[in-house]
CSV table of N, CA and C in Angstrom, one decimal:
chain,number,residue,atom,x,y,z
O,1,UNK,N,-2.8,20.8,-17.7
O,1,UNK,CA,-2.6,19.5,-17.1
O,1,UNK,C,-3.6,19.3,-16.0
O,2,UNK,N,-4.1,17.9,-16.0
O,2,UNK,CA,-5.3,17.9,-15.1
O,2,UNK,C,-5.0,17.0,-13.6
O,3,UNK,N,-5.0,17.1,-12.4
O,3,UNK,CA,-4.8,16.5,-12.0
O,3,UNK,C,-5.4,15.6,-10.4
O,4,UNK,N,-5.8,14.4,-10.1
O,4,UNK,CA,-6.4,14.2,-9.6
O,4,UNK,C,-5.5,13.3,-8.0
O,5,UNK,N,-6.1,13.3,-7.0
O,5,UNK,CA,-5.5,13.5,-6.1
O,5,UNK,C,-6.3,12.0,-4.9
O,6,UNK,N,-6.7,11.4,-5.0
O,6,UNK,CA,-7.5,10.3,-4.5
O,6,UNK,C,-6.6,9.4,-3.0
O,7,UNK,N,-7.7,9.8,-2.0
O,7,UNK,CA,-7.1,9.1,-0.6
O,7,UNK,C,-8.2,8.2,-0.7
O,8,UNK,N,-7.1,6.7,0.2
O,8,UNK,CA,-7.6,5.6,0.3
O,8,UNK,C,-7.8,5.2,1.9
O,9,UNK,N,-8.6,5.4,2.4
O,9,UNK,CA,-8.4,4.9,3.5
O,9,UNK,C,-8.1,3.2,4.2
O,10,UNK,N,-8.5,3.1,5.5
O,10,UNK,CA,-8.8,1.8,6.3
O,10,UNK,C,-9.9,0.9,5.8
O,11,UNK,N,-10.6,1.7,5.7
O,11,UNK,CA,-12.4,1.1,5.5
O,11,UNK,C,-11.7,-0.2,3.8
O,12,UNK,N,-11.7,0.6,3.0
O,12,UNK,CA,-11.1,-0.1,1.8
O,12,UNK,C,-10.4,-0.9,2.1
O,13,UNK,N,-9.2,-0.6,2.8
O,13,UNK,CA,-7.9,-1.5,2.5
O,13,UNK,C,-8.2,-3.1,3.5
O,14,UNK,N,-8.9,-3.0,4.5
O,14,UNK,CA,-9.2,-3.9,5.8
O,14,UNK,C,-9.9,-5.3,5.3
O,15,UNK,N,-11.0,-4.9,3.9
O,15,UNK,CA,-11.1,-6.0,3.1
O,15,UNK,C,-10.2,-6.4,2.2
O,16,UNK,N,-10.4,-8.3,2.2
O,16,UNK,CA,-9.6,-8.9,1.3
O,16,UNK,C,-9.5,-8.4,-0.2
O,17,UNK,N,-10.7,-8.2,-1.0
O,17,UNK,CA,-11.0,-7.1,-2.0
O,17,UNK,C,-10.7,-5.9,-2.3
O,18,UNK,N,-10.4,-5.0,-1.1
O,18,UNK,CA,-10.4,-3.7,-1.2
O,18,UNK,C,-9.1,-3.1,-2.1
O,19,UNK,N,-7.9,-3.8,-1.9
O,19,UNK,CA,-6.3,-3.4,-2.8
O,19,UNK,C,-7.4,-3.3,-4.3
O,20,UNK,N,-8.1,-4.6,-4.8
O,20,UNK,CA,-8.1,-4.9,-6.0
O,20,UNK,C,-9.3,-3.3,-6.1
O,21,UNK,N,-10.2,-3.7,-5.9
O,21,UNK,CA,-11.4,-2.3,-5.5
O,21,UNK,C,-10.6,-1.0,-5.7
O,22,UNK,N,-9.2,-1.0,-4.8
O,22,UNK,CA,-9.1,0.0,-4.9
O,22,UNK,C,-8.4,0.4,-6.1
O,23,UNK,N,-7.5,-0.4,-7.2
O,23,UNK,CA,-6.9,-0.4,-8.2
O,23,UNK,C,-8.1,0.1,-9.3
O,24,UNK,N,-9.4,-0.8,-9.0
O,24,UNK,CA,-10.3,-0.5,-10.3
O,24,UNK,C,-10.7,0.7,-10.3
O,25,UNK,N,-11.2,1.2,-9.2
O,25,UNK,CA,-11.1,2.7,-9.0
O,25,UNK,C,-10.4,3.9,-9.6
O,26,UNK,N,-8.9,3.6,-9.4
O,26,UNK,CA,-7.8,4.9,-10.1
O,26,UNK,C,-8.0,4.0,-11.4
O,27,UNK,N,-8.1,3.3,-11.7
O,27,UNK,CA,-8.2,2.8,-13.4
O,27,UNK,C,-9.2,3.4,-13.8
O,28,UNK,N,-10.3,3.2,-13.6
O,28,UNK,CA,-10.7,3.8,-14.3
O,28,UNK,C,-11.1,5.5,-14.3
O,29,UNK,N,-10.7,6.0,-13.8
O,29,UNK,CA,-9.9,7.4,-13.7
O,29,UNK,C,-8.8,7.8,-14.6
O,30,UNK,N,-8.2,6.8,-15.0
O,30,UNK,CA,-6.9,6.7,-15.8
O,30,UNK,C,-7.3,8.0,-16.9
O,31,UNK,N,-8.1,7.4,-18.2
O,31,UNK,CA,-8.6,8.1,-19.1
O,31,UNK,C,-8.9,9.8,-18.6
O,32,UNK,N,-9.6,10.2,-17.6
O,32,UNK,CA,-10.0,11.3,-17.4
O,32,UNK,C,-9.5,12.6,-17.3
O,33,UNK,N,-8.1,12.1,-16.3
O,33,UNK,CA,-7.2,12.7,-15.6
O,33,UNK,C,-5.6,12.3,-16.4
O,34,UNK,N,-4.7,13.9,-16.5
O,34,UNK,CA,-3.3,13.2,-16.7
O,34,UNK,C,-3.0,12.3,-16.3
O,35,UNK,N,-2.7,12.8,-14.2
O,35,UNK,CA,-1.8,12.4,-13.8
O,35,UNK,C,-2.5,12.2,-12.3
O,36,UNK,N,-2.3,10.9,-11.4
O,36,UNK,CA,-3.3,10.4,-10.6
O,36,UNK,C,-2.0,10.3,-9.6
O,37,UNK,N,-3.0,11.1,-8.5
O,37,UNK,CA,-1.6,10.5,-7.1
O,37,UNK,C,-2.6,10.1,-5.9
O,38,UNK,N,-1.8,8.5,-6.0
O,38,UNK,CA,-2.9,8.1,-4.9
O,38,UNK,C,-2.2,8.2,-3.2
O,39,UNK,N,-2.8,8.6,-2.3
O,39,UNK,CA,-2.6,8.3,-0.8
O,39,UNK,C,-3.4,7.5,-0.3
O,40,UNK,N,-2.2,6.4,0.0
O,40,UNK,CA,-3.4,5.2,0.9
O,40,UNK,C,-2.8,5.3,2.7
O,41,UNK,N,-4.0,4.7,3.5
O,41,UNK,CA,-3.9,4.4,4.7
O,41,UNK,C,-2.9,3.5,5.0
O,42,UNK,N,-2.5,3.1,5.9
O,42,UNK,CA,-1.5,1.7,6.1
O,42,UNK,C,-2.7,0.7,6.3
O,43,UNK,N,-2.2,-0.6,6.0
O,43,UNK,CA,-2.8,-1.6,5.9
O,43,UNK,C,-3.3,-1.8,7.3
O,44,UNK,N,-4.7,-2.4,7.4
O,44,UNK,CA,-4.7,-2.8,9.0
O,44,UNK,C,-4.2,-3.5,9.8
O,45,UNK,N,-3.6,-2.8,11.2
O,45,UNK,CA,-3.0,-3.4,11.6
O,45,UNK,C,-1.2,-3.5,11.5
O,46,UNK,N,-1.3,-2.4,10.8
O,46,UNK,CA,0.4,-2.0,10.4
O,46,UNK,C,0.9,-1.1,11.4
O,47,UNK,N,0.0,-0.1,11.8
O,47,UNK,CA,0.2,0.9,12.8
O,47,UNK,C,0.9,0.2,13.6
O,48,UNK,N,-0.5,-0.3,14.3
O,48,UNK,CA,0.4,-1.2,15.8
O,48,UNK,C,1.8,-2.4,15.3
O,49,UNK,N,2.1,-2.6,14.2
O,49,UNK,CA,3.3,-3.5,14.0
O,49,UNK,C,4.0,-2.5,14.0
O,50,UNK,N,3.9,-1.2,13.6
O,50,UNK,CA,5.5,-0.7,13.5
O,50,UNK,C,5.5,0.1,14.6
O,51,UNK,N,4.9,0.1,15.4
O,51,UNK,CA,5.2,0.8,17.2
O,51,UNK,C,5.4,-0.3,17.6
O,52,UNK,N,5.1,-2.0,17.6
O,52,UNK,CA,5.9,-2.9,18.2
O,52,UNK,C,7.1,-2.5,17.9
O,53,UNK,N,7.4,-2.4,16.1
O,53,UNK,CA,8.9,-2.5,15.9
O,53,UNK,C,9.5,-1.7,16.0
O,54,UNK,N,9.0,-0.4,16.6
O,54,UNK,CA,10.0,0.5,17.1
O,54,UNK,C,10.1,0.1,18.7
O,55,UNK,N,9.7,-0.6,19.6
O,55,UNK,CA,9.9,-0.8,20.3
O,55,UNK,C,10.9,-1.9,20.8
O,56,UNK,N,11.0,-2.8,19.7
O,56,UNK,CA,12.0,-3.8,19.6
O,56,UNK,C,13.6,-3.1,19.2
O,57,UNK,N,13.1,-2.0,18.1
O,57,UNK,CA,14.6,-1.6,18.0
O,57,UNK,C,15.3,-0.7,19.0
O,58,UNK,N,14.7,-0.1,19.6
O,58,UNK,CA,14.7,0.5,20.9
O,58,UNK,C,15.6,0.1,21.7
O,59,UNK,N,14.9,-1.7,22.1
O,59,UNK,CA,15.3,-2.6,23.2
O,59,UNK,C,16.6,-3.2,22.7
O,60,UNK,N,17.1,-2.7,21.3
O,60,UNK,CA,18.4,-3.0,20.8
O,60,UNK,C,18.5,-4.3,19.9
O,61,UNK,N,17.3,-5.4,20.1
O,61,UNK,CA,17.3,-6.2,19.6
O,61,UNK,C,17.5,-6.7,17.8
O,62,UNK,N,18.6,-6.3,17.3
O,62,UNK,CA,18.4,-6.2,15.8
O,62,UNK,C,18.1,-7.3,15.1
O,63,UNK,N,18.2,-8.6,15.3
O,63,UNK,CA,17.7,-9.8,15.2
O,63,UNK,C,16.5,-10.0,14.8
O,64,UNK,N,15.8,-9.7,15.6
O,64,UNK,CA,14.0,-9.1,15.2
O,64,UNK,C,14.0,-8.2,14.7
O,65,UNK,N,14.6,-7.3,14.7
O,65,UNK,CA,14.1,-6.2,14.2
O,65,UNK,C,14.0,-5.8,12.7
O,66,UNK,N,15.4,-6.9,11.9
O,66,UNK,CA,15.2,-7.4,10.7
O,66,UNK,C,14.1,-8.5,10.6
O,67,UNK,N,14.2,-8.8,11.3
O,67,UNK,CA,13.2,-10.3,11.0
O,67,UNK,C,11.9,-9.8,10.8
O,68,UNK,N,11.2,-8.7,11.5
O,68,UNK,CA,9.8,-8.0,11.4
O,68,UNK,C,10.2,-7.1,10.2
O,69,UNK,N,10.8,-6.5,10.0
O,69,UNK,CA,11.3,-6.1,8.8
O,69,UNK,C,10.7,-6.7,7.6
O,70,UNK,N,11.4,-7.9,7.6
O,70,UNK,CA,11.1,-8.9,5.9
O,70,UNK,C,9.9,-9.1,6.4
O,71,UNK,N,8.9,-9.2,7.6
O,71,UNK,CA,7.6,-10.1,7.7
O,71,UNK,C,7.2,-8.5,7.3
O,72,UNK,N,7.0,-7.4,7.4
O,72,UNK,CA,5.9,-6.5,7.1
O,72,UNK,C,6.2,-6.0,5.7
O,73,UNK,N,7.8,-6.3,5.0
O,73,UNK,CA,7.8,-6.2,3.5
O,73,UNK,C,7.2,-7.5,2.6
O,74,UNK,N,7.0,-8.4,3.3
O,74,UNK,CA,6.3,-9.7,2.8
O,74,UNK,C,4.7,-9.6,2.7
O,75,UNK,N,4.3,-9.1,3.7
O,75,UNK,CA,3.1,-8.6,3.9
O,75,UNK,C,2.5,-8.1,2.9
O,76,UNK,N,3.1,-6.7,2.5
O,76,UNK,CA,3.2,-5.8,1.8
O,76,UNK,C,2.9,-5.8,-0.1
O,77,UNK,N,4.0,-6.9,0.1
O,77,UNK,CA,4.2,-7.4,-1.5
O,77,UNK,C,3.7,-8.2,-1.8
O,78,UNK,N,2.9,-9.4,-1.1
O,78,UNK,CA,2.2,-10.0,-0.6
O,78,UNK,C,0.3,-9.2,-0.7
O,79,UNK,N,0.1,-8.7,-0.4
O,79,UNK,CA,-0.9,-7.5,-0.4
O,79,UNK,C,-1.1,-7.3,-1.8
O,80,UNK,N,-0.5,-6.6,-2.4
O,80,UNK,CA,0.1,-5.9,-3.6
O,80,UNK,C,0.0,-7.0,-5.2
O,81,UNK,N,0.4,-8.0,-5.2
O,81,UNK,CA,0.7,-8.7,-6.3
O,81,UNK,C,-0.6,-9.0,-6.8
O,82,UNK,N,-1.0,-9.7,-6.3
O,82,UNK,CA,-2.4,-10.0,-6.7
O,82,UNK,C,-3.1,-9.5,-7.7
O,83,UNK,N,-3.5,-8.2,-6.6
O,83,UNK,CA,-4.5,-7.5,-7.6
O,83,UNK,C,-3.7,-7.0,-8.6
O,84,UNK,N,-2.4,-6.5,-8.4
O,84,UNK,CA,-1.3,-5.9,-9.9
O,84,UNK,C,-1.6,-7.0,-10.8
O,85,UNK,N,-1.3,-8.0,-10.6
O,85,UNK,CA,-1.2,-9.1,-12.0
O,85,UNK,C,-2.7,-9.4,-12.5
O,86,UNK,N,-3.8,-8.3,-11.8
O,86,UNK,CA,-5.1,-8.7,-12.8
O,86,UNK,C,-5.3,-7.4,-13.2
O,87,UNK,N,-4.5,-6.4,-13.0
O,87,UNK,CA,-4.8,-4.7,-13.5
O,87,UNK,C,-3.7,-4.8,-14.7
O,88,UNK,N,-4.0,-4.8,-16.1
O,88,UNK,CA,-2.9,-4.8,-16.5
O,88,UNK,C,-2.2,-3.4,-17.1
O,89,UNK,N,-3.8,-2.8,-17.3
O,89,UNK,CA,-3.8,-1.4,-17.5
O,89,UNK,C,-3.3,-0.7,-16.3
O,90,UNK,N,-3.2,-0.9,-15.1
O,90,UNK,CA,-2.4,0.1,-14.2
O,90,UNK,C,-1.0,-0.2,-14.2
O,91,UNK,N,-0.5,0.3,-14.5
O,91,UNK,CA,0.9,0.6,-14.4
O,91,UNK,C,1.5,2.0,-13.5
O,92,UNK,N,2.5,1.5,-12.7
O,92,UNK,CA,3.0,2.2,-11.6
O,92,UNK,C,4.1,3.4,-12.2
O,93,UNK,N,3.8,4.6,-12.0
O,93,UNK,CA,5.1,5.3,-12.4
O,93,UNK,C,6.3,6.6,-10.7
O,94,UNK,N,6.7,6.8,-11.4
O,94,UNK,CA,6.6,7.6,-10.2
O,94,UNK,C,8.1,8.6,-10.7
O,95,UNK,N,8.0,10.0,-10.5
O,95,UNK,CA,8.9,11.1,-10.8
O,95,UNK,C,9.8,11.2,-9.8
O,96,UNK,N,10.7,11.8,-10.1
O,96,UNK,CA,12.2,12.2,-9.2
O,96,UNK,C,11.8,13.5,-8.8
């Protein structure tokens, strides 16, 4: 079994392009390699949102603290769709 191990950083992810960039990438690696495990950077700009939001849950505020919650899973999924609904060969798996 062959296996290939690919990190994604900032630089990639910071362009509007880069999710999609970086999908075509592990695609086409697909064929090569069994089994492909990607590590990506957090999106830009995620860092500092989630030391705001630990600082908000901190201050007890749980109101926001869901509320930033749904905004950085919106983000996220948000981020994410796009380029999935034009990869149709990448398909997401993941082991227990």
């Amino acid at each position: 079994m062959s296996l290939l191990v690919m990190k994604f950083g900032g630089n990639v992810l910071s362009r509007p392009d880069g999710i999609h960039e970086m999908l075509r990438i592990i695609a086409s690696q697909r064929p090569i390699w069994d089994e492909i495990v990607v590590v990506m950077s957090a999106l830009s700009g995620i860092t500092d949102a989630l030391q705001a939001l630990a600082r908000t849950a901190e201050s007890g505020d749980q109101g926001n603290v869901r509320s930033e919650i749904a905004s950085l899973r919106e983000l996220h999924i948000e981020a994410l769709a796009s380029p999935l609904a034009t990869m149709p060969t990448c398909t997401p798996s993941s082991r227990s």
